[in-house]
PDB file of C-alpha atoms and ligand atoms in Angstrom:
ATOM      1  CA  MET A  83    -134.242 -13.171  36.905  1.00  0.00           C
ATOM      2  CA  LYS A  84    -130.873 -11.543  37.030  1.00  0.00           C
ATOM      3  CA  ILE A  85    -128.942 -10.884  40.133  1.00  0.00           C
ATOM      4  CA  ILE A  86    -126.954  -8.102  39.551  1.00  0.00           C
ATOM      5  CA  ASP A  87    -123.996  -6.162  41.729  1.00  0.00           C
ATOM      6  CA  ASN A  88    -122.543  -4.032  39.408  1.00  0.00           C
ATOM      7  CA  ILE A  89    -123.544  -0.221  37.997  1.00  0.00           C
ATOM      8  CA  GLY A  90    -122.297  -0.808  34.577  1.00  0.00           C
ATOM      9  CA  GLU A  91    -124.061  -4.019  34.065  1.00  0.00           C
ATOM     10  CA  ILE A  92    -127.508  -2.568  35.590  1.00  0.00           C
ATOM     11  CA  ARG A  93    -127.066   0.224  33.421  1.00  0.00           C
ATOM     12  CA  SER A  94    -126.504  -1.818  30.408  1.00  0.00           C
ATOM     13  CA  LEU A  95    -129.482  -3.941  31.187  1.00  0.00           C
ATOM     14  CA  ALA A  96    -131.732  -1.491  31.363  1.00  0.00           C
ATOM     15  CA  ASP A  97    -130.798   0.769  28.510  1.00  0.00           C
ATOM     16  CA  ASN A  98    -131.813  -2.618  26.430  1.00  0.00           C
ATOM     17  CA  VAL A  99    -134.791  -2.780  28.026  1.00  0.00           C
ATOM     18  CA  ARG A 100    -135.644   0.876  27.675  1.00  0.00           C
ATOM     19  CA  LYS A 101    -134.821   0.047  23.675  1.00  0.00           C
ATOM     20  CA  ARG A 102    -137.081  -2.509  23.502  1.00  0.00           C
ATOM     21  CA  GLY A 103    -139.638  -0.341  24.700  1.00  0.00           C
ATOM     22  CA  LEU A 104    -140.837  -1.541  28.405  1.00  0.00           C
ATOM     23  CA  LEU A 105    -141.271   1.076  31.172  1.00  0.00           C
ATOM     24  CA  ILE A 106    -138.858   0.092  33.661  1.00  0.00           C
ATOM     25  CA  GLY A 107    -140.386   0.188  37.651  1.00  0.00           C
ATOM     26  CA  PHE A 108    -138.116   0.240  40.317  1.00  0.00           C
ATOM     27  CA  VAL A 109    -138.576  -0.630  43.975  1.00  0.00           C
ATOM     28  CA  PRO A 110    -135.569   0.840  46.179  1.00  0.00           C
ATOM     29  CA  THR A 111    -134.969  -1.587  49.424  1.00  0.00           C
ATOM     30  CA  MET A 112    -133.039  -2.462  52.247  1.00  0.00           C
ATOM     31  CA  GLY A 113    -133.548  -6.157  51.662  1.00  0.00           C
ATOM     32  CA  ALA A 114    -134.963  -8.839  54.471  1.00  0.00           C
ATOM     33  CA  LEU A 115    -138.037  -8.724  52.167  1.00  0.00           C
ATOM     34  CA  HIS A 116    -141.419  -9.485  53.519  1.00  0.00           C
ATOM     35  CA  ASP A 117    -145.265  -8.678  51.794  1.00  0.00           C
ATOM     36  CA  GLY A 118    -144.973  -4.793  52.589  1.00  0.00           C
ATOM     37  CA  HIS A 119    -141.905  -5.050  49.564  1.00  0.00           C
ATOM     38  CA  ILE A 120    -143.817  -7.313  47.778  1.00  0.00           C
ATOM     39  CA  SER A 121    -146.872  -5.452  47.464  1.00  0.00           C
ATOM     40  CA  LEU A 122    -144.578  -2.493  46.071  1.00  0.00           C
ATOM     41  CA  VAL A 123    -143.260  -5.005  43.293  1.00  0.00           C
ATOM     42  CA  ARG A 124    -146.997  -6.154  42.335  1.00  0.00           C
ATOM     43  CA  ALA A 125    -147.943  -2.405  42.019  1.00  0.00           C
ATOM     44  CA  ALA A 126    -144.513  -1.940  39.683  1.00  0.00           C
ATOM     45  CA  LYS A 127    -145.592  -5.201  37.254  1.00  0.00           C
ATOM     46  CA  LYS A 128    -149.158  -3.697  37.005  1.00  0.00           C
ATOM     47  CA  GLN A 129    -147.593  -0.655  35.298  1.00  0.00           C
ATOM     48  CA  CYS A 130    -144.390  -1.403  33.926  1.00  0.00           C
ATOM     49  CA  GLY A 131    -142.765  -3.918  31.600  1.00  0.00           C
ATOM     50  CA  PHE A 132    -139.392  -4.703  33.568  1.00  0.00           C
ATOM     51  CA  VAL A 133    -138.977  -4.399  37.305  1.00  0.00           C
ATOM     52  CA  VAL A 134    -136.277  -4.046  38.807  1.00  0.00           C
ATOM     53  CA  VAL A 135    -135.471  -4.383  42.903  1.00  0.00           C
ATOM     54  CA  SER A 136    -132.530  -2.956  44.579  1.00  0.00           C
ATOM     55  CA  VAL A 137    -131.350  -4.486  47.825  1.00  0.00           C
ATOM     56  CA  PHE A 138    -128.607  -2.380  49.724  1.00  0.00           C
ATOM     57  CA  VAL A 139    -128.342  -1.508  53.376  1.00  0.00           C
ATOM     58  CA  ASN A 140    -127.258   2.304  52.500  1.00  0.00           C
ATOM     59  CA  PRO A 141    -124.260   2.898  55.133  1.00  0.00           C
ATOM     60  CA  ALA A 142    -125.214   6.635  54.513  1.00  0.00           C
ATOM     61  CA  GLN A 143    -128.878   6.789  56.119  1.00  0.00           C
ATOM     62  CA  PHE A 144    -127.747   5.165  59.628  1.00  0.00           C
ATOM     63  CA  GLY A 145    -126.699   7.113  62.652  1.00  0.00           C
ATOM     64  CA  PRO A 146    -123.010   5.902  64.628  1.00  0.00           C
ATOM     65  CA  ASN A 147    -125.588   4.794  67.155  1.00  0.00           C
ATOM     66  CA  GLU A 148    -127.766   3.095  64.837  1.00  0.00           C
ATOM     67  CA  ASP A 149    -128.181  -0.900  63.549  1.00  0.00           C
ATOM     68  CA  PHE A 150    -126.588  -0.578  60.423  1.00  0.00           C
ATOM     69  CA  ASN A 151    -124.236  -3.394  61.361  1.00  0.00           C
ATOM     70  CA  SER A 152    -127.051  -5.642  62.662  1.00  0.00           C
ATOM     71  CA  TYR A 153    -129.606  -5.050  60.238  1.00  0.00           C
ATOM     72  CA  PRO A 154    -131.129  -7.963  59.232  1.00  0.00           C
ATOM     73  CA  ARG A 155    -129.057  -9.153  55.475  1.00  0.00           C
ATOM     74  CA  THR A 156    -130.954 -11.934  53.872  1.00  0.00           C
ATOM     75  CA  LEU A 157    -130.169 -11.609  50.030  1.00  0.00           C
ATOM     76  CA  GLU A 158    -130.530 -15.498  48.994  1.00  0.00           C
ATOM     77  CA  ASN A 159    -134.044 -15.699  50.558  1.00  0.00           C
ATOM     78  CA  ASP A 160    -134.750 -11.961  49.505  1.00  0.00           C
ATOM     79  CA  CYS A 161    -133.903 -13.051  45.920  1.00  0.00           C
ATOM     80  CA  LYS A 162    -135.913 -16.277  46.103  1.00  0.00           C
ATOM     81  CA  ILE A 163    -138.585 -13.927  47.398  1.00  0.00           C
ATOM     82  CA  CYS A 164    -137.932 -11.649  44.299  1.00  0.00           C
ATOM     83  CA  ARG A 165    -137.949 -14.290  41.452  1.00  0.00           C
ATOM     84  CA  ALA A 166    -141.277 -15.921  43.079  1.00  0.00           C
ATOM     85  CA  ALA A 167    -142.868 -12.443  42.490  1.00  0.00           C
ATOM     86  CA  GLY A 168    -141.711 -11.941  38.912  1.00  0.00           C
ATOM     87  CA  VAL A 169    -139.091  -9.350  39.214  1.00  0.00           C
ATOM     88  CA  ASP A 170    -136.888  -8.954  36.443  1.00  0.00           C
ATOM     89  CA  ALA A 171    -133.625  -7.917  38.102  1.00  0.00           C
ATOM     90  CA  VAL A 172    -132.571  -7.586  41.354  1.00  0.00           C
ATOM     91  CA  PHE A 173    -129.516  -4.773  42.178  1.00  0.00           C
ATOM     92  CA  THR A 174    -127.692  -5.785  44.940  1.00  0.00           C
ATOM     93  CA  PRO A 175    -124.704  -3.140  45.042  1.00  0.00           C
ATOM     94  CA  ALA A 176    -121.631  -3.604  47.601  1.00  0.00           C
ATOM     95  CA  ALA A 177    -120.729  -0.259  49.487  1.00  0.00           C
ATOM     96  CA  ARG A 178    -118.279   0.383  47.728  1.00  0.00           C
ATOM     97  CA  GLN A 179    -119.844   0.282  44.509  1.00  0.00           C
ATOM     98  CA  MET A 180    -122.089   2.982  45.694  1.00  0.00           C
ATOM     99  CA  TYR A 181    -119.147   4.634  47.730  1.00  0.00           C
ATOM    100  CA  PRO A 182    -116.032   3.969  45.580  1.00  0.00           C
ATOM    101  CA  GLN A 183    -114.543   7.508  47.011  1.00  0.00           C
ATOM    102  CA  GLU A 184    -115.360  10.056  49.763  1.00  0.00           C
ATOM    103  CA  GLN A 185    -118.759  11.214  48.686  1.00  0.00           C
ATOM    104  CA  MET A 186    -118.439  14.824  48.645  1.00  0.00           C
ATOM    105  CA  ILE A 187    -121.847  15.803  46.819  1.00  0.00           C
ATOM    106  CA  TRP A 188    -124.783  15.363  48.634  1.00  0.00           C
ATOM    107  CA  VAL A 189    -128.519  15.626  48.032  1.00  0.00           C
ATOM    108  CA  GLU A 190    -129.894  17.839  51.600  1.00  0.00           C
ATOM    109  CA  PRO A 191    -133.494  18.017  52.051  1.00  0.00           C
ATOM    110  CA  GLU A 192    -133.669  21.591  53.778  1.00  0.00           C
ATOM    111  CA  GLY A 193    -137.600  21.043  54.157  1.00  0.00           C
ATOM    112  CA  LEU A 194    -139.468  18.531  55.452  1.00  0.00           C
ATOM    113  CA  SER A 195    -136.743  16.590  57.145  1.00  0.00           C
ATOM    114  CA  ASP A 196    -136.424  18.408  60.634  1.00  0.00           C
ATOM    115  CA  CYS A 197    -139.100  16.823  62.167  1.00  0.00           C
ATOM    116  CA  LEU A 198    -140.850  13.585  62.874  1.00  0.00           C
ATOM    117  CA  CYS A 199    -138.343  10.809  62.418  1.00  0.00           C
ATOM    118  CA  GLY A 200    -135.641  13.667  61.415  1.00  0.00           C
ATOM    119  CA  ARG A 201    -135.536  15.082  64.319  1.00  0.00           C
ATOM    120  CA  SER A 202    -134.204  12.353  66.225  1.00  0.00           C
ATOM    121  CA  ARG A 203    -132.066  10.401  63.009  1.00  0.00           C
ATOM    122  CA  PRO A 204    -129.998  13.830  61.682  1.00  0.00           C
ATOM    123  CA  GLY A 205    -128.508  12.951  58.328  1.00  0.00           C
ATOM    124  CA  HIS A 206    -130.516  10.132  57.711  1.00  0.00           C
ATOM    125  CA  PHE A 207    -133.146  11.855  54.698  1.00  0.00           C
ATOM    126  CA  ARG A 208    -129.857  13.471  53.387  1.00  0.00           C
ATOM    127  CA  GLY A 209    -128.839   9.605  53.096  1.00  0.00           C
ATOM    128  CA  VAL A 210    -131.694   8.643  51.750  1.00  0.00           C
ATOM    129  CA  ALA A 211    -132.202  11.351  49.265  1.00  0.00           C
ATOM    130  CA  THR A 212    -128.618  10.804  48.250  1.00  0.00           C
ATOM    131  CA  VAL A 213    -128.939   6.999  47.346  1.00  0.00           C
ATOM    132  CA  CYS A 214    -132.053   7.633  46.203  1.00  0.00           C
ATOM    133  CA  ALA A 215    -130.775   9.938  43.574  1.00  0.00           C
ATOM    134  CA  LYS A 216    -127.795   7.672  43.116  1.00  0.00           C
ATOM    135  CA  LEU A 217    -130.228   4.744  41.929  1.00  0.00           C
ATOM    136  CA  PHE A 218    -132.637   6.865  40.221  1.00  0.00           C
ATOM    137  CA  ASN A 219    -129.604   8.314  38.159  1.00  0.00           C
ATOM    138  CA  ILE A 220    -127.918   4.142  37.822  1.00  0.00           C
ATOM    139  CA  ILE A 221    -131.409   2.928  36.957  1.00  0.00           C
ATOM    140  CA  GLN A 222    -133.314   5.495  35.275  1.00  0.00           C
ATOM    141  CA  PRO A 223    -136.592   3.909  35.996  1.00  0.00           C
ATOM    142  CA  ASP A 224    -139.768   5.577  34.780  1.00  0.00           C
ATOM    143  CA  ILE A 225    -141.543   5.049  38.031  1.00  0.00           C
ATOM    144  CA  ALA A 226    -140.616   4.378  41.588  1.00  0.00           C
ATOM    145  CA  PHE A 227    -142.380   2.944  44.260  1.00  0.00           C
ATOM    146  CA  PHE A 228    -142.606   3.174  48.089  1.00  0.00           C
ATOM    147  CA  GLY A 229    -144.260   2.688  51.040  1.00  0.00           C
ATOM    148  CA  GLN A 230    -146.889   5.061  52.843  1.00  0.00           C
ATOM    149  CA  LYS A 231    -145.379   3.385  55.963  1.00  0.00           C
ATOM    150  CA  ASP A 232    -142.248   5.572  55.672  1.00  0.00           C
ATOM    151  CA  ALA A 233    -144.383   8.604  54.981  1.00  0.00           C
ATOM    152  CA  GLN A 234    -141.822  11.312  55.500  1.00  0.00           C
ATOM    153  CA  GLN A 235    -139.200   9.405  53.236  1.00  0.00           C
ATOM    154  CA  ALA A 236    -142.132   9.251  50.427  1.00  0.00           C
ATOM    155  CA  LEU A 237    -142.583  12.703  50.802  1.00  0.00           C
ATOM    156  CA  ILE A 238    -139.203  13.853  50.702  1.00  0.00           C
ATOM    157  CA  ILE A 239    -138.891  11.442  47.263  1.00  0.00           C
ATOM    158  CA  ARG A 240    -141.759  13.073  45.441  1.00  0.00           C
ATOM    159  CA  ARG A 241    -140.407  16.354  46.468  1.00  0.00           C
ATOM    160  CA  MET A 242    -136.745  15.620  45.593  1.00  0.00           C
ATOM    161  CA  VAL A 243    -137.870  14.875  42.036  1.00  0.00           C
ATOM    162  CA  ASP A 244    -139.873  17.937  41.233  1.00  0.00           C
ATOM    163  CA  ASP A 245    -137.238  20.461  42.971  1.00  0.00           C
ATOM    164  CA  LEU A 246    -134.527  18.684  40.869  1.00  0.00           C
ATOM    165  CA  ASN A 247    -136.318  17.678  37.529  1.00  0.00           C
ATOM    166  CA  MET A 248    -135.871  14.449  37.818  1.00  0.00           C
ATOM    167  CA  PRO A 249    -137.280  12.497  34.835  1.00  0.00           C
ATOM    168  CA  LEU A 250    -139.478   9.709  36.577  1.00  0.00           C
ATOM    169  CA  LYS A 251    -143.011   9.385  38.504  1.00  0.00           C
ATOM    170  CA  ILE A 252    -143.253   8.505  42.636  1.00  0.00           C
ATOM    171  CA  GLU A 253    -145.500   6.110  43.366  1.00  0.00           C
ATOM    172  CA  VAL A 254    -146.816   5.520  46.937  1.00  0.00           C
ATOM    173  CA  CYS A 255    -148.608   2.558  48.179  1.00  0.00           C
ATOM    174  CA  PRO A 256    -150.469   1.725  50.898  1.00  0.00           C
ATOM    175  CA  THR A 257    -148.994  -0.017  54.034  1.00  0.00           C
ATOM    176  CA  ILE A 258    -148.950  -3.610  54.524  1.00  0.00           C
ATOM    177  CA  ARG A 259    -149.695  -5.071  58.186  1.00  0.00           C
ATOM    178  CA  GLU A 260    -149.842  -8.297  59.837  1.00  0.00           C
ATOM    179  CA  ASN A 261    -153.194  -9.687  60.879  1.00  0.00           C
ATOM    180  CA  ASP A 262    -153.316  -8.086  64.135  1.00  0.00           C
ATOM    181  CA  GLY A 263    -152.533  -4.884  62.731  1.00  0.00           C
ATOM    182  CA  LEU A 264    -148.790  -4.369  63.227  1.00  0.00           C
ATOM    183  CA  ALA A 265    -147.097  -2.560  59.855  1.00  0.00           C
ATOM    184  CA  MET A 266    -144.690  -5.472  58.017  1.00  0.00           C
ATOM    185  CA  SER A 267    -141.119  -3.866  58.778  1.00  0.00           C
ATOM    186  CA  SER A 268    -137.690  -5.617  58.653  1.00  0.00           C
ATOM    187  CA  ARG A 269    -137.117  -4.213  61.719  1.00  0.00           C
ATOM    188  CA  ASN A 270    -139.706  -6.598  63.426  1.00  0.00           C
ATOM    189  CA  ARG A 271    -137.303  -9.513  63.382  1.00  0.00           C
ATOM    190  CA  TYR A 272    -135.738  -7.305  66.370  1.00  0.00           C
ATOM    191  CA  LEU A 273    -139.049  -8.020  69.005  1.00  0.00           C
ATOM    192  CA  THR A 274    -138.419 -11.258  71.250  1.00  0.00           C
ATOM    193  CA  ALA A 275    -141.792 -12.938  71.172  1.00  0.00           C
ATOM    194  CA  GLU A 276    -143.015 -10.983  74.340  1.00  0.00           C
ATOM    195  CA  GLN A 277    -142.426  -7.553  72.659  1.00  0.00           C
ATOM    196  CA  ARG A 278    -144.153  -8.737  69.662  1.00  0.00           C
ATOM    197  CA  LYS A 279    -147.293  -9.085  71.538  1.00  0.00           C
ATOM    198  CA  PHE A 280    -147.564  -5.575  72.510  1.00  0.00           C
ATOM    199  CA  ALA A 281    -146.192  -4.138  69.036  1.00  0.00           C
ATOM    200  CA  PRO A 282    -149.811  -4.093  67.627  1.00  0.00           C
ATOM    201  CA  LEU A 283    -150.768  -1.447  70.047  1.00  0.00           C
ATOM    202  CA  LEU A 284    -148.984   1.146  67.707  1.00  0.00           C
ATOM    203  CA  TYR A 285    -151.504   1.033  65.109  1.00  0.00           C
ATOM    204  CA  ALA A 286    -154.528   0.682  67.627  1.00  0.00           C
ATOM    205  CA  ALA A 287    -153.638   3.855  69.028  1.00  0.00           C
ATOM    206  CA  LEU A 288    -153.436   5.380  65.809  1.00  0.00           C
ATOM    207  CA  GLN A 289    -156.854   3.795  65.121  1.00  0.00           C
ATOM    208  CA  GLU A 290    -158.462   5.180  68.476  1.00  0.00           C
ATOM    209  CA  CYS A 291    -157.040   8.759  67.118  1.00  0.00           C
ATOM    210  CA  GLU A 292    -159.229   8.019  63.943  1.00  0.00           C
ATOM    211  CA  LEU A 293    -162.484   7.117  65.997  1.00  0.00           C
ATOM    212  CA  LEU A 294    -162.048  10.321  67.888  1.00  0.00           C
ATOM    213  CA  ILE A 295    -161.545  12.145  65.081  1.00  0.00           C
ATOM    214  CA  ALA A 296    -164.623  10.830  64.003  1.00  0.00           C
ATOM    215  CA  GLN A 297    -166.431  11.609  67.003  1.00  0.00           C
ATOM    216  CA  GLY A 298    -165.671  15.223  66.494  1.00  0.00           C
ATOM    217  CA  ILE A 299    -162.372  16.045  68.670  1.00  0.00           C
ATOM    218  CA  ARG A 300    -159.739  18.242  66.616  1.00  0.00           C
ATOM    219  CA  ASP A 301    -157.634  19.078  69.554  1.00  0.00           C
ATOM    220  CA  ALA A 302    -154.183  17.928  68.538  1.00  0.00           C
ATOM    221  CA  ALA A 303    -152.993  17.917  72.006  1.00  0.00           C
ATOM    222  CA  PHE A 304    -155.514  15.957  73.575  1.00  0.00           C
ATOM    223  CA  LEU A 305    -155.362  13.201  70.260  1.00  0.00           C
ATOM    224  CA  ILE A 306    -151.603  12.885  71.173  1.00  0.00           C
ATOM    225  CA  GLU A 307    -152.373  12.192  74.769  1.00  0.00           C
ATOM    226  CA  GLN A 308    -154.572   9.694  74.310  1.00  0.00           C
ATOM    227  CA  MET A 309    -152.411   7.806  72.068  1.00  0.00           C
ATOM    228  CA  LYS A 310    -149.316   8.156  74.277  1.00  0.00           C
ATOM    229  CA  ALA A 311    -151.194   7.086  77.270  1.00  0.00           C
ATOM    230  CA  MET A 312    -152.672   4.076  75.505  1.00  0.00           C
ATOM    231  CA  ILE A 313    -149.096   3.049  73.905  1.00  0.00           C
ATOM    232  CA  GLU A 314    -147.518   3.103  77.499  1.00  0.00           C
ATOM    233  CA  GLN A 315    -149.733   1.144  78.978  1.00  0.00           C
ATOM    234  CA  CYS A 316    -147.094  -1.206  78.436  1.00  0.00           C
ATOM    235  CA  PRO A 317    -144.122  -0.195  80.171  1.00  0.00           C
ATOM    236  CA  LEU A 318    -141.647  -2.035  77.206  1.00  0.00           C
ATOM    237  CA  PHE A 319    -142.512   0.791  74.541  1.00  0.00           C
ATOM    238  CA  ALA A 320    -140.376   3.966  74.989  1.00  0.00           C
ATOM    239  CA  VAL A 321    -142.393   6.312  72.956  1.00  0.00           C
ATOM    240  CA  GLU A 322    -139.548   8.776  70.380  1.00  0.00           C
ATOM    241  CA  TYR A 323    -142.583  11.291  69.114  1.00  0.00           C
ATOM    242  CA  ILE A 324    -146.382  11.045  68.463  1.00  0.00           C
ATOM    243  CA  GLU A 325    -147.535  13.960  66.026  1.00  0.00           C
ATOM    244  CA  ILE A 326    -150.500  15.157  63.848  1.00  0.00           C
ATOM    245  CA  VAL A 327    -149.471  17.468  61.139  1.00  0.00           C
ATOM    246  CA  ASP A 328    -150.532  18.405  57.821  1.00  0.00           C
ATOM    247  CA  ALA A 329    -149.977  15.638  54.951  1.00  0.00           C
ATOM    248  CA  GLY A 330    -148.391  17.850  52.600  1.00  0.00           C
ATOM    249  CA  THR A 331    -145.985  20.303  54.601  1.00  0.00           C
ATOM    250  CA  LEU A 332    -145.710  18.117  57.934  1.00  0.00           C
ATOM    251  CA  LYS A 333    -146.621  21.564  60.060  1.00  0.00           C
ATOM    252  CA  LYS A 334    -148.307  21.213  63.277  1.00  0.00           C
ATOM    253  CA  ALA A 335    -151.194  22.954  63.911  1.00  0.00           C
ATOM    254  CA  ASP A 336    -153.201  23.314  67.413  1.00  0.00           C
ATOM    255  CA  ASN A 337    -156.765  22.601  65.573  1.00  0.00           C
ATOM    256  CA  ILE A 338    -156.344  19.271  62.935  1.00  0.00           C
ATOM    257  CA  SER A 339    -158.438  20.300  59.738  1.00  0.00           C
ATOM    258  CA  GLY A 340    -157.854  19.442  56.111  1.00  0.00           C
ATOM    259  CA  LYS A 341    -155.589  16.220  55.328  1.00  0.00           C
ATOM    260  CA  VAL A 342    -153.273  15.275  58.058  1.00  0.00           C
ATOM    261  CA  LEU A 343    -150.718  12.681  59.036  1.00  0.00           C
ATOM    262  CA  VAL A 344    -151.120  10.943  62.157  1.00  0.00           C
ATOM    263  CA  ALA A 345    -147.225   9.684  62.608  1.00  0.00           C
ATOM    264  CA  LEU A 346    -145.511   7.726  65.808  1.00  0.00           C
ATOM    265  CA  ALA A 347    -141.952   6.090  66.571  1.00  0.00           C
ATOM    266  CA  ALA A 348    -141.375   4.206  69.505  1.00  0.00           C
ATOM    267  CA  ARG A 349    -139.045   2.115  70.648  1.00  0.00           C
ATOM    268  CA  LEU A 350    -139.710  -1.928  71.951  1.00  0.00           C
ATOM    269  CA  GLY A 351    -136.497  -3.256  73.134  1.00  0.00           C
ATOM    270  CA  GLN A 352    -133.870  -3.325  70.295  1.00  0.00           C
ATOM    271  CA  ALA A 353    -136.599  -2.367  67.494  1.00  0.00           C
ATOM    272  CA  ARG A 354    -137.362   1.302  66.657  1.00  0.00           C
ATOM    273  CA  LEU A 355    -140.794   1.073  65.021  1.00  0.00           C
ATOM    274  CA  ILE A 356    -142.645   3.750  63.353  1.00  0.00           C
ATOM    275  CA  ASP A 357    -146.164   3.602  62.071  1.00  0.00           C
ATOM    276  CA  ASN A 358    -148.717   6.118  60.570  1.00  0.00           C
ATOM    277  CA  ILE A 359    -152.324   7.036  59.033  1.00  0.00           C
ATOM    278  CA  ILE A 360    -153.048   9.727  56.527  1.00  0.00           C
ATOM    279  CA  LEU A 361    -156.845  11.506  57.686  1.00  0.00           C
ATOM    280  CA  ASP A 362    -158.963  13.605  55.235  1.00  0.00           C
ATOM    281  CA  ILE A 363    -160.505  15.436  58.224  1.00  0.00           C
ATOM    282  CA  GLU A 364    -163.235  17.102  56.835  1.00  0.00           C
ATOM    283  CA  LYS A 365    -164.868  13.963  54.734  1.00  0.00           C
ATOM    284  CA  MET A 366    -164.756  12.118  58.353  1.00  0.00           C
TER     285      MET A 366
HETATM  286  P1  AMP B 139    -136.929  -0.782  53.332  1.00  0.00           P
HETATM  287  O1  AMP B 139    -136.178  -2.052  52.901  1.00  0.00           O
HETATM  288  O2  AMP B 139    -137.548  -0.862  54.997  1.00  0.00           O
HETATM  289  O3  AMP B 139    -135.715   0.376  53.209  1.00  0.00           O
HETATM  290  O4  AMP B 139    -138.231  -0.408  52.475  1.00  0.00           O
HETATM  291  C1  AMP B 139    -138.028  -0.520  51.524  1.00  0.00           C
HETATM  292  C2  AMP B 139    -139.653   0.183  50.665  1.00  0.00           C
HETATM  293  O5  AMP B 139    -140.633  -0.700  51.170  1.00  0.00           O
HETATM  294  C3  AMP B 139    -139.835   1.443  51.301  1.00  0.00           C
HETATM  295  O6  AMP B 139    -140.529   2.689  50.171  1.00  0.00           O
HETATM  296  C4  AMP B 139    -141.129   1.358  52.250  1.00  0.00           C
HETATM  297  O7  AMP B 139    -141.584   2.357  52.514  1.00  0.00           O
HETATM  298  C5  AMP B 139    -141.418   0.054  51.727  1.00  0.00           C
HETATM  299  N1  AMP B 139    -142.232  -0.707  53.069  1.00  0.00           N
HETATM  300  C6  AMP B 139    -141.934  -1.176  54.033  1.00  0.00           C
HETATM  301  N2  AMP B 139    -142.580  -1.964  55.065  1.00  0.00           N
HETATM  302  C7  AMP B 139    -143.884  -1.668  53.967  1.00  0.00           C
HETATM  303  C8  AMP B 139    -144.845  -2.066  54.649  1.00  0.00           C
HETATM  304  N3  AMP B 139    -145.315  -2.581  55.512  1.00  0.00           N
HETATM  305  N4  AMP B 139    -146.377  -1.854  53.562  1.00  0.00           N
HETATM  306  C9  AMP B 139    -145.915  -0.865  52.296  1.00  0.00           C
HETATM  307  N5  AMP B 139    -144.298  -0.934  52.050  1.00  0.00           N
HETATM  308  C10 AMP B 139    -143.458  -0.961  52.703  1.00  0.00           C
END
């Protein structure tokens, strides 16, 4: 497995791979890898002859009061995990490689970004879209793999690729969870043992919502109230949002129908946790 921190080198490696006729699968990450990330690697290996994982904590997607400085950086272990998973190359550029001069041109999502996580993280999806565009241009993968856990991000990146005619496919893979339902996340490391005990309440609330919908309830406000009450049983949580929106447009509706995204974000101690499920209401 190659470990590369330089844009020129990863470009020429990818060029050579392409010349050998192999499809390039790409998994962008911020490191502190866990089984969620590795599920994306597995999906990539199924479809592609060469798999690149990037490990880059992208400063452009963090707000001034967010956790850029404290974000876990575990490169040595990440490389071990990647090697064991059969990754072919890890691209791990320094910030000055990716942003050698003041960035003047950005990819600015206009739709899809002013709701859910975008509301409390202004500029976040501009940072995400821009770094993904840069990484796609550097590596030129055939398929890039993203997790459903970051549903809004996956939707925005899909749309960026469509709207800007980028020549790659985006695959979105299911959320991988701990045994008790907590969605795996690099930020789970911030949880104390006490907080960790309550963290599965987020997914439990989503499951409760699914159950109520299966029983015929379609009133979004009522469903949201039920989820909020369930999470706030534990005073350690500060709920940021709980929303039920159209899974394609992220628009809210009073009475839910079609394919919906039930998404939430909450703070638990130092960690800002997000989770979601997608439900096809007509099939329930
Ligand atoms: P991150 O390192 O958190 O930026 O995540 C990198 C990629 O891994 C993104 O596409 C995430 O959606 C995906 N990912 C993170 N956690 C999970 C999970 N629990 N299950 C599936 N994919 C995940």
